[in-house]
XYZ file of C-alpha atoms in Angstrom:
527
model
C 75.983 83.111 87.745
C 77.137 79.596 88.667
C 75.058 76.236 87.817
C 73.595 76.151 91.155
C 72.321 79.809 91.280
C 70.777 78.666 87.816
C 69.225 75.717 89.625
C 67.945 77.816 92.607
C 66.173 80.604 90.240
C 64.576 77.396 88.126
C 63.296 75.819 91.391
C 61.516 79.499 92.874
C 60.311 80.140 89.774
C 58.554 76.335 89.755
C 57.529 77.018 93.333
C 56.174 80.020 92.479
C 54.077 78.755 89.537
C 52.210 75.942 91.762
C 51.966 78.304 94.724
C 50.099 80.901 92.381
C 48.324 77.747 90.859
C 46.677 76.315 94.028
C 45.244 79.838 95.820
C 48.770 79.722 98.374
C 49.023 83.538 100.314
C 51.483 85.847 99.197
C 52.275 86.179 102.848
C 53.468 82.607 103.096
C 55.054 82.083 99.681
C 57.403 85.453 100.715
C 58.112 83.933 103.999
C 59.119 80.388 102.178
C 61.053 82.027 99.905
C 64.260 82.766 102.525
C 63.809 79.132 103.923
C 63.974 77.433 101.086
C 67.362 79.608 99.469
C 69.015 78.519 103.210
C 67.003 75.153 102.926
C 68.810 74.628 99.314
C 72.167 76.118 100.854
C 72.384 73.765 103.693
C 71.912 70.722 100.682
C 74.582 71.881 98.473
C 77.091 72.728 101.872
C 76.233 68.898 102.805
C 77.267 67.185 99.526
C 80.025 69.654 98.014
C 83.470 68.059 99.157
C 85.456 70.945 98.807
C 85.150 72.395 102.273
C 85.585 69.859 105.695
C 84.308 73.390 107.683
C 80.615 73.446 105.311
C 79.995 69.950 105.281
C 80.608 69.554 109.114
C 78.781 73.388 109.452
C 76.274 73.454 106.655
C 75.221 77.535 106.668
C 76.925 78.644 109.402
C 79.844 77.844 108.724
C 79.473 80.675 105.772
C 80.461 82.890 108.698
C 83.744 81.651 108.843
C 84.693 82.720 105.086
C 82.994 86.149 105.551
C 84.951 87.248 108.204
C 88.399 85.570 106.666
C 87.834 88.007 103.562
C 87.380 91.089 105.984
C 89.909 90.284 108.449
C 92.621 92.672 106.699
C 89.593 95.983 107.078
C 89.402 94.728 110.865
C 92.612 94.775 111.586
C 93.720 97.701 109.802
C 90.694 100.117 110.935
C 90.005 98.521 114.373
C 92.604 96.377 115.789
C 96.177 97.961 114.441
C 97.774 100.971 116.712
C 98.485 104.175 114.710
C 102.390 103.110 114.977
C 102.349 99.085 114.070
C 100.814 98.479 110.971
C 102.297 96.781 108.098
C 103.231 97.551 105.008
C 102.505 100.816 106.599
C 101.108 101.408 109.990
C 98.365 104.404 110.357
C 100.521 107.356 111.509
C 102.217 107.167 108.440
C 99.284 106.740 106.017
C 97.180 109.929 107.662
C 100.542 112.081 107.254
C 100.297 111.241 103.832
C 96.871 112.013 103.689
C 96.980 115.188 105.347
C 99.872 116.906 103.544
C 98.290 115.650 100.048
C 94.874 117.741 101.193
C 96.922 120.521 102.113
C 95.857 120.239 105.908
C 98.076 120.128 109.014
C 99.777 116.957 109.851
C 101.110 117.784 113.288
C 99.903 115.563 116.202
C 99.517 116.827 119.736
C 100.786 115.042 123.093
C 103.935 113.578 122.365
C 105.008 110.319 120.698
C 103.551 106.998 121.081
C 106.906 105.403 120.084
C 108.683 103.376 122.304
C 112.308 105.473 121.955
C 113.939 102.770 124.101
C 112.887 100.057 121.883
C 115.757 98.257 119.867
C 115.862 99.257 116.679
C 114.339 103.148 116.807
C 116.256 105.617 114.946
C 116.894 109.170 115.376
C 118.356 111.993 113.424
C 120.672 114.096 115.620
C 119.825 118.124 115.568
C 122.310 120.857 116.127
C 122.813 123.533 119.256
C 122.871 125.879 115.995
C 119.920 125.046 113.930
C 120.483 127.087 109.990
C 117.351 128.682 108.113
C 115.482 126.647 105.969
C 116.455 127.152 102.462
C 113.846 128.948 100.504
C 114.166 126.951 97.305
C 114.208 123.089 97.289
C 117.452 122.214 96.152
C 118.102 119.646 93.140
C 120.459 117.040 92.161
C 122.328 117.294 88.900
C 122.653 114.172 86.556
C 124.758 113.621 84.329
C 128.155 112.485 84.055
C 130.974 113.120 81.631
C 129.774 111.272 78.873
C 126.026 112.668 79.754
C 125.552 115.718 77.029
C 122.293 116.638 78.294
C 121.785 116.456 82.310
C 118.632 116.799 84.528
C 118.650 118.445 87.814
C 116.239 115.547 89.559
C 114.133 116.522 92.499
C 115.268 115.347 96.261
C 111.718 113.295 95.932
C 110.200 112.177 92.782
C 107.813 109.311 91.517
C 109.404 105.775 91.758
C 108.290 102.962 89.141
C 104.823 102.297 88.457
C 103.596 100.875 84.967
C 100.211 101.651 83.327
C 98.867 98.723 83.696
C 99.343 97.877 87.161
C 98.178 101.486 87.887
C 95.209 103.089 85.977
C 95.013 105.467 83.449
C 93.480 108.192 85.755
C 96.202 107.580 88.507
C 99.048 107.981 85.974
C 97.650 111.368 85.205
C 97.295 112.280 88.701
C 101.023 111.171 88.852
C 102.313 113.064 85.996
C 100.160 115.931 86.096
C 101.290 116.435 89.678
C 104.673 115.848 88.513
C 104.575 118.502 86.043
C 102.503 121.006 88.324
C 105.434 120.426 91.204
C 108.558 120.186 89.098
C 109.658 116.513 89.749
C 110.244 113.472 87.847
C 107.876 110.416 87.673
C 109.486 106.927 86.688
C 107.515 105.130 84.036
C 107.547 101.538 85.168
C 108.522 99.011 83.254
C 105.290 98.434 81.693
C 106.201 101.123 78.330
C 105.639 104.779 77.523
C 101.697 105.562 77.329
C 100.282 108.592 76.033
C 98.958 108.423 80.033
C 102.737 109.081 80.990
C 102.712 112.143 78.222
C 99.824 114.084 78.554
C 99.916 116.223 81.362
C 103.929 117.251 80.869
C 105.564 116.100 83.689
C 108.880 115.048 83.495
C 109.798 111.367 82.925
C 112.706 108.540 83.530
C 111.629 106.241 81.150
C 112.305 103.159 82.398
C 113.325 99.285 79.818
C 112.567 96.301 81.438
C 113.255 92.528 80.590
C 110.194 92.802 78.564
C 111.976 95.727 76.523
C 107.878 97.256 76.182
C 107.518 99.605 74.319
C 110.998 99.379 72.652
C 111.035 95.640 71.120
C 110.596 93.753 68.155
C 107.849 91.111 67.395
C 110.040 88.521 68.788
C 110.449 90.387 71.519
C 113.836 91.746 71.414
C 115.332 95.162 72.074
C 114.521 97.801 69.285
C 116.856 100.079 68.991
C 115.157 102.025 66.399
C 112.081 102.074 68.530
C 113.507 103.015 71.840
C 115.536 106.194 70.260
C 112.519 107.747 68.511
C 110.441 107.436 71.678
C 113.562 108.429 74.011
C 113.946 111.763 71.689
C 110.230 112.930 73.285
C 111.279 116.392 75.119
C 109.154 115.052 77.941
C 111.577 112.253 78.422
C 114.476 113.290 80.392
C 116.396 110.409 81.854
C 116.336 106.839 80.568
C 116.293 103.527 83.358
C 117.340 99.601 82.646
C 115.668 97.687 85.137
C 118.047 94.995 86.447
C 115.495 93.827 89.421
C 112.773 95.026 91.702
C 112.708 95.037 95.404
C 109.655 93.001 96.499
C 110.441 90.342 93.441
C 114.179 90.199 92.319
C 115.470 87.413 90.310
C 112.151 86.768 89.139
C 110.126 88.019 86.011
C 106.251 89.011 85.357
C 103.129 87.737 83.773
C 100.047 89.936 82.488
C 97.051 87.340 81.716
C 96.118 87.499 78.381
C 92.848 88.895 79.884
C 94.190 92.085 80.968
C 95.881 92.715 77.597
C 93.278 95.160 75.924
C 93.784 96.814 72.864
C 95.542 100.125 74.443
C 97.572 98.053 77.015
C 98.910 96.077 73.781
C 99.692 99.010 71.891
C 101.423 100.725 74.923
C 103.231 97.751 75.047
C 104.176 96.402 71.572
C 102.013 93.216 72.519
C 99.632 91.007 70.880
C 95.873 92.053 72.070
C 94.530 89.368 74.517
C 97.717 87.144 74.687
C 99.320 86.513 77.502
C 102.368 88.164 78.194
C 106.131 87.234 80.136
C 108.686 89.195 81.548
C 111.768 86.783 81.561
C 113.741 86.991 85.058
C 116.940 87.797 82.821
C 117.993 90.430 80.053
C 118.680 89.201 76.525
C 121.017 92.244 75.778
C 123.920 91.465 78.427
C 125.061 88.697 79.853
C 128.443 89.753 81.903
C 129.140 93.043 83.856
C 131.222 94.495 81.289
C 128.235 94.021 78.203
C 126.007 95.322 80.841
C 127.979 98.822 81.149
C 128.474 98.830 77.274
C 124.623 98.320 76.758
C 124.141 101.371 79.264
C 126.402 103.244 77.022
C 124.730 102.466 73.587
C 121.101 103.402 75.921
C 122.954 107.046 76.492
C 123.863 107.185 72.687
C 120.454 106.338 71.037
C 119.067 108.656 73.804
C 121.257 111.403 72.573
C 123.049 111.856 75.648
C 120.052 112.254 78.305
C 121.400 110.754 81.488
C 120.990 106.511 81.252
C 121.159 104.727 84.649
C 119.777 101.466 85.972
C 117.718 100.091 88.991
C 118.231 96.996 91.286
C 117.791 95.350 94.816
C 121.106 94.427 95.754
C 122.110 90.798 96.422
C 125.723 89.758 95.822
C 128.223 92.625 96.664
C 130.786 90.662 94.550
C 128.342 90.927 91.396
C 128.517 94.359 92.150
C 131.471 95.133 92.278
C 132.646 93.174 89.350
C 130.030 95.685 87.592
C 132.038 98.188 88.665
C 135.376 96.815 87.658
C 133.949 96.772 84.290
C 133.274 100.311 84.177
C 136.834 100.988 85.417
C 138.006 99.106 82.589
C 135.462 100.306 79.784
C 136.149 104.006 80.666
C 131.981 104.495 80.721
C 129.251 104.802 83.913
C 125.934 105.564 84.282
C 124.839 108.213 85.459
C 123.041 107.028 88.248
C 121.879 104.015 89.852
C 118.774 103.770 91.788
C 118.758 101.232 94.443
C 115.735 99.949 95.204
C 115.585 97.751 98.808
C 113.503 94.769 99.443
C 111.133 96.527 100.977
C 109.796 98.191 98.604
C 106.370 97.214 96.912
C 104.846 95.832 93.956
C 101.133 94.988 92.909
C 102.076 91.650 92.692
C 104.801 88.929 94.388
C 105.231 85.600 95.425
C 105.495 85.845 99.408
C 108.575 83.908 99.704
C 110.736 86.649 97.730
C 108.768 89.717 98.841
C 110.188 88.555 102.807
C 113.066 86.742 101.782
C 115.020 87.833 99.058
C 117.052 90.736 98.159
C 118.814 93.264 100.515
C 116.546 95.813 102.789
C 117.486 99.906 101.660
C 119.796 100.097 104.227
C 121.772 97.428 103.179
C 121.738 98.029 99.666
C 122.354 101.768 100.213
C 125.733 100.763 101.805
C 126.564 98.301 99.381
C 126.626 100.585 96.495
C 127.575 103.939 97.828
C 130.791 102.559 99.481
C 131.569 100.205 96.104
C 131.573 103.667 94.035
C 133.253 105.327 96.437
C 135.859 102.913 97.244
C 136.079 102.591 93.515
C 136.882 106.147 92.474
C 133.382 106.533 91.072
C 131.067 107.933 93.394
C 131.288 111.600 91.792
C 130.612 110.680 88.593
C 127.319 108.717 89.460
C 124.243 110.045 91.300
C 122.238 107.259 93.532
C 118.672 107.317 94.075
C 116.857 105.329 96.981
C 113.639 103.758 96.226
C 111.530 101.893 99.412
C 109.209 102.959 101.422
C 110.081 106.502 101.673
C 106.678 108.405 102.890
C 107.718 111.103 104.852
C 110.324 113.867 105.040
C 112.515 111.621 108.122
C 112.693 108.510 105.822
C 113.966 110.982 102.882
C 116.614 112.598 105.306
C 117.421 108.796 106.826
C 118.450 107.931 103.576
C 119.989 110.805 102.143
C 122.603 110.343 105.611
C 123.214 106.603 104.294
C 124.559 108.264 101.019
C 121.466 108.978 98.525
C 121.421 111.599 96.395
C 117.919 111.817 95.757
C 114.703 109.461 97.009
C 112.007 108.228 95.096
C 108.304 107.064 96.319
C 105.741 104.731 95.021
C 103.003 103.324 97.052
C 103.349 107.392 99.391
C 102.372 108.583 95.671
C 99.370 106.230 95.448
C 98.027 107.126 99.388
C 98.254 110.428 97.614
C 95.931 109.889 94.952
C 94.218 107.760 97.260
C 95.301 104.443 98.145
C 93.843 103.051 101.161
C 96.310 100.084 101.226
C 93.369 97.473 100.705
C 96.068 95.610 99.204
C 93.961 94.080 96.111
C 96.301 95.593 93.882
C 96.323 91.889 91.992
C 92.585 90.958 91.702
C 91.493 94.206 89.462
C 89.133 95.538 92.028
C 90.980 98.127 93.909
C 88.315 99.817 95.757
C 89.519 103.580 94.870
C 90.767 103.237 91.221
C 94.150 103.651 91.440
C 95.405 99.850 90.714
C 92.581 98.370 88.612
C 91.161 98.341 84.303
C 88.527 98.346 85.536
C 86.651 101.772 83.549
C 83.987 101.655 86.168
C 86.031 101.727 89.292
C 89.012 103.876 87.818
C 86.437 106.430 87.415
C 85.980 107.089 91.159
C 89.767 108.601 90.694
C 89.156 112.433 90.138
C 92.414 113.635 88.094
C 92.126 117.232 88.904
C 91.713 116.661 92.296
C 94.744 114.163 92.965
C 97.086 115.853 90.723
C 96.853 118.656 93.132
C 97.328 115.958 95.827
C 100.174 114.596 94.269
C 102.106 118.267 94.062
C 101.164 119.197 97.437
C 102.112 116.227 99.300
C 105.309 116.279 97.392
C 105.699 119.736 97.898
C 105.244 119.088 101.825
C 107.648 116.040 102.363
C 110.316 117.852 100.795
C 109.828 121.137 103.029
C 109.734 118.523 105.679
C 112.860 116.960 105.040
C 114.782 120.551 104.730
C 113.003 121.276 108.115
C 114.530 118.485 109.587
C 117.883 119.051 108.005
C 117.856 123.097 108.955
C 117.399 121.684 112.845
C 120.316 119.346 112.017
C 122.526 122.283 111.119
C 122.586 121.027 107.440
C 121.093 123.162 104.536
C 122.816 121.194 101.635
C 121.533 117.741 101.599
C 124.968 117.171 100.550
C 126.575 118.154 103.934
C 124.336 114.872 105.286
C 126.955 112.179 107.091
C 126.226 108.558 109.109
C 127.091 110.023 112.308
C 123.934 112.233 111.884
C 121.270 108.878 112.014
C 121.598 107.022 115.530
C 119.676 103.673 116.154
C 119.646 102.000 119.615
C 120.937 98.216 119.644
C 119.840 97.488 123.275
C 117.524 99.520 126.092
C 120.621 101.644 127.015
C 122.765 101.843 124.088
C 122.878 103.544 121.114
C 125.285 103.414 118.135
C 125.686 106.136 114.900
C 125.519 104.854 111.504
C 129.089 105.921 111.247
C 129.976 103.391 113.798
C 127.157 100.383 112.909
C 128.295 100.269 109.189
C 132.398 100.397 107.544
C 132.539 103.337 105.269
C 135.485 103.256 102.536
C 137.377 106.362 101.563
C 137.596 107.473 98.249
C 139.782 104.937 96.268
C 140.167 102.448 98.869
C 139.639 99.666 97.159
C 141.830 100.411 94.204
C 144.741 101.030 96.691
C 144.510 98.835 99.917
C 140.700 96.936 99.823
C 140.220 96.314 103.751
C 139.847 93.126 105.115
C 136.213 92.794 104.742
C 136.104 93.656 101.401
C 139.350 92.303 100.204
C 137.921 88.921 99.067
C 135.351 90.088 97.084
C 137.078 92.636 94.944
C 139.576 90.315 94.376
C 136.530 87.532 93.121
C 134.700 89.839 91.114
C 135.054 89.332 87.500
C 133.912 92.204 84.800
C 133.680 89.000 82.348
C 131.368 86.865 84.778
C 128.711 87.469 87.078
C 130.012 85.240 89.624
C 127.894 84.481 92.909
């Protein structure tokens, strides 16, 4: 309670006293009561010099700041169309909904999309549509120097920490992981007995932090990370290189938020607060960074090591990729997060700003690998915004292997995209500490939310493929995605975008790409 609340409760209770005192009716002194509390508000809106709107508005000006804090409920449940909202708009978030309780998600009258609008995308279907395959098929990792690969779902769990999430909602993840056979991605934030409970498959995934795996002065522990990467339940292993709402930049937990389990989870000190540098300590060129990946394999005993990042510099890229020409070493995937993608927490400027949409980033790192000779060896996984089963076949056409989906997972579980994932008070207990509030999340019932609406995007996306003609997501090409450029034309990603062939740029780099091959430096990561 602040000083003036203090104050206020003194001043009744006074008034109260001399009322009682001198014979005054209950009547009136309940009837003062309200008029002296907006009496005493007007006063302290008058003299606080804080706020020009209070002082000039004394009361009602109150109004004001009300509606400002529910402005993002009216717009989202009463002002919004189904097709326009942002992050996502409501056609997206009730699909969610409705596959995760197992209930039809087919709407009746047509779309409300304008299809002549620039910018809509299509998929193209075939004159000879093939059955839907029965079984969901999966995508094997591992390379050659992977000893022990993991056939990876076509849509699995993408990167969320304990910590940022709850301890119920990581159950719900995992337990819906292990219930429908796909992997969940740890998050940076260290491997929790949350994560290892229920039995569902994991990519654990090392950020700049190294939590979980790092010494007291915060340096990678080798020791560490292979006796927790031996765990059975651990199948892949992730370095995080950057994140697609926030790259280039690292994280801070307030000492507040570091309780006693979040510590532990973390290798932390208990109630200090904690920094995720924007850089890692353990490389510093392209070709350490590939050796590093290689020592991650080796301490992991050959599970399948990869890394994630939002694209930014193609050249930096590439020069990554020279490197593992040179070294004779991959990973064994790479998952490609675009800067769409979310996070509980971001400066604005570098959630709209910075980093390379999916799209973009897709192309970027497909072609390198393939114009590289690599692109066999190494798996790619797209991470942004993928909710339903067209944005997993969209992106599986741009040259994904597999798709991965974070804040889809947390509608599942149930998410209502109130977008307080910072402040601790996230009204359904998926993003909060908060004991009280995560309690509202009922693990049994969203881990069988989680599986089903997993279950249902990916029978989706075959659906869509089957009409395409396709029934190998591997068969998927750019010419299959169209997206108009103006009212009356339309152009296929084969045509929008240059796609290298196999070894190009070891041979004859084109043009475009010529003068960034020839920049790009295993030994430097040159801008």
């Amino acid at each position: 309670m602040t000083r003036v609340g203090i104050v206020l409760l003194i001043l009744l209770a006074a008034l109260g006293a001399v009322a009682a005192a001198v014979g005054v009716s209950p009547a009136w002194w309940f009837a003062a009561v309200p008029l002296a509390l907006v009496a005493a508000l007007g006063i302290r809106d008058l003299l606080q010099p804080r706020h020009s709107v209070l002082r000039n508005y004394p009361v009602l000006g109150h109004a004001r700041f009300l509606l400002e804090r529910i402005r993002p409920e009216l717009q989202q449940y009463f002002i919004e169309r189904n097709y326009d909202g942002r992050p996502f708009d409501r056609d997206v978030r009730s699909i969610v909904y409705e596959r995760a309780k197992g209930t039809d998600a087919e709407e009746p009258y047509g779309t409300e999309r304008d299809v002549y609008q620039p910018g809509h995308e299509y998929l193209v279907p075939s004159m000879a549509p093939c059955p839907v395959p029965e079984e969901a098929p999966r995508v094997r990792i591992g390379g050659p120097d992977c000893t022990r690969p993991y056939d990876m779902a076509l849509l699995n769990v993408s990167a969320m920490s304990f910590g940022s999430l709850s301890a119920n909602a990581v159950l719900a993840l995992n337990g819906g992981a292990a219930a429908g056979g796909f992997a969940q991605d740890t998050g940076e934030g260290g491997l929790s007995e949350y994560h290892l409970r229920p039995g569902g498959d994991l990519v654990w995934e090392i950020g700049t932090g190294y939590f979980g795996c790092r010494t007291d002065k915060g340096e990678f522990d080798p020791h560490e990370f292979a006796d927790k990467a031996a765990h059975d339940h651990v199948k892949c292993v992730s370095l995080k290189l950057s994140q697609g709402a926030k790259p280039g930049i690292g994280g801070v937990l307030p000492g507040a938020k570091v309780n006693a389990e979040i510590a532990r989870v973390r290798d932390v000190p208990q109630g200090r607060t904690v920094i995720s540098p924007p850089y890692h300590r353990v490389f510093s060129t392209p070709r350490e960074l590939v050796r590093f990946l290689a020592r991650m394999r080796e301490l992991s005993d050959g599970k399948p090591t990869g890394f994630k990042l939002c694209v930014g510099s193609r050249r930096q890229f590439l020069a990554v990729c020279k490197a593992m020409l040179e070294e004779g070493t991959a990973p064994d995937f790479i998952v490609v997060d675009g800067s769409e993608g979310g996070t509980g927490a971001a400066p604005l400027e570098f959630a709209d700003h910075v980093g390379a949409p999916l799209t973009e980033g897709l192309h970027v790192v497909h072609n390198a690998l393939v114009g590289t000779g690599l692109r066999d060896r190494i798996r790619i996984g797209a991470s942004g915004k993928i909710a339903t089963g067209t944005d997993l076949v969209k992106r599986l056409a741009q040259g994904a292997d597999y798709g991965n989906a974070a804040r889809a997972m947390m509608f599942a579980v149930g998410c209502i995209q109130a977008q307080r994932c910072h402040t601790n008070t996230c009204p359904t207990g998926v993003t909060t500490q908060d004991p009280r509030r995560a309690r509202a999340l009922d693990v049994p019932d969203k881990t069988a939310r989680v599986r089903r609406f997993q279950e249902a995007t990916v029978a989706s996306a075959l659906q869509i493929m089957a009409s395409m003609g396709v029934s190998d997501p591997a068969d998927l090409r750019p010419h299959m995605l169209r997206r108009r450029v103006d009212p009356s034309t339309d152009r296929s990603y084969a045509d929008l975008y240059e796609w290298l062939a196999p070894g190009q740029l070891l041979a004859e780099p084109p043009a475009t790409w010529a003068a960034d091959w020839d920049a790009a430096d295993p030994d430097r990561f040159t801008v």
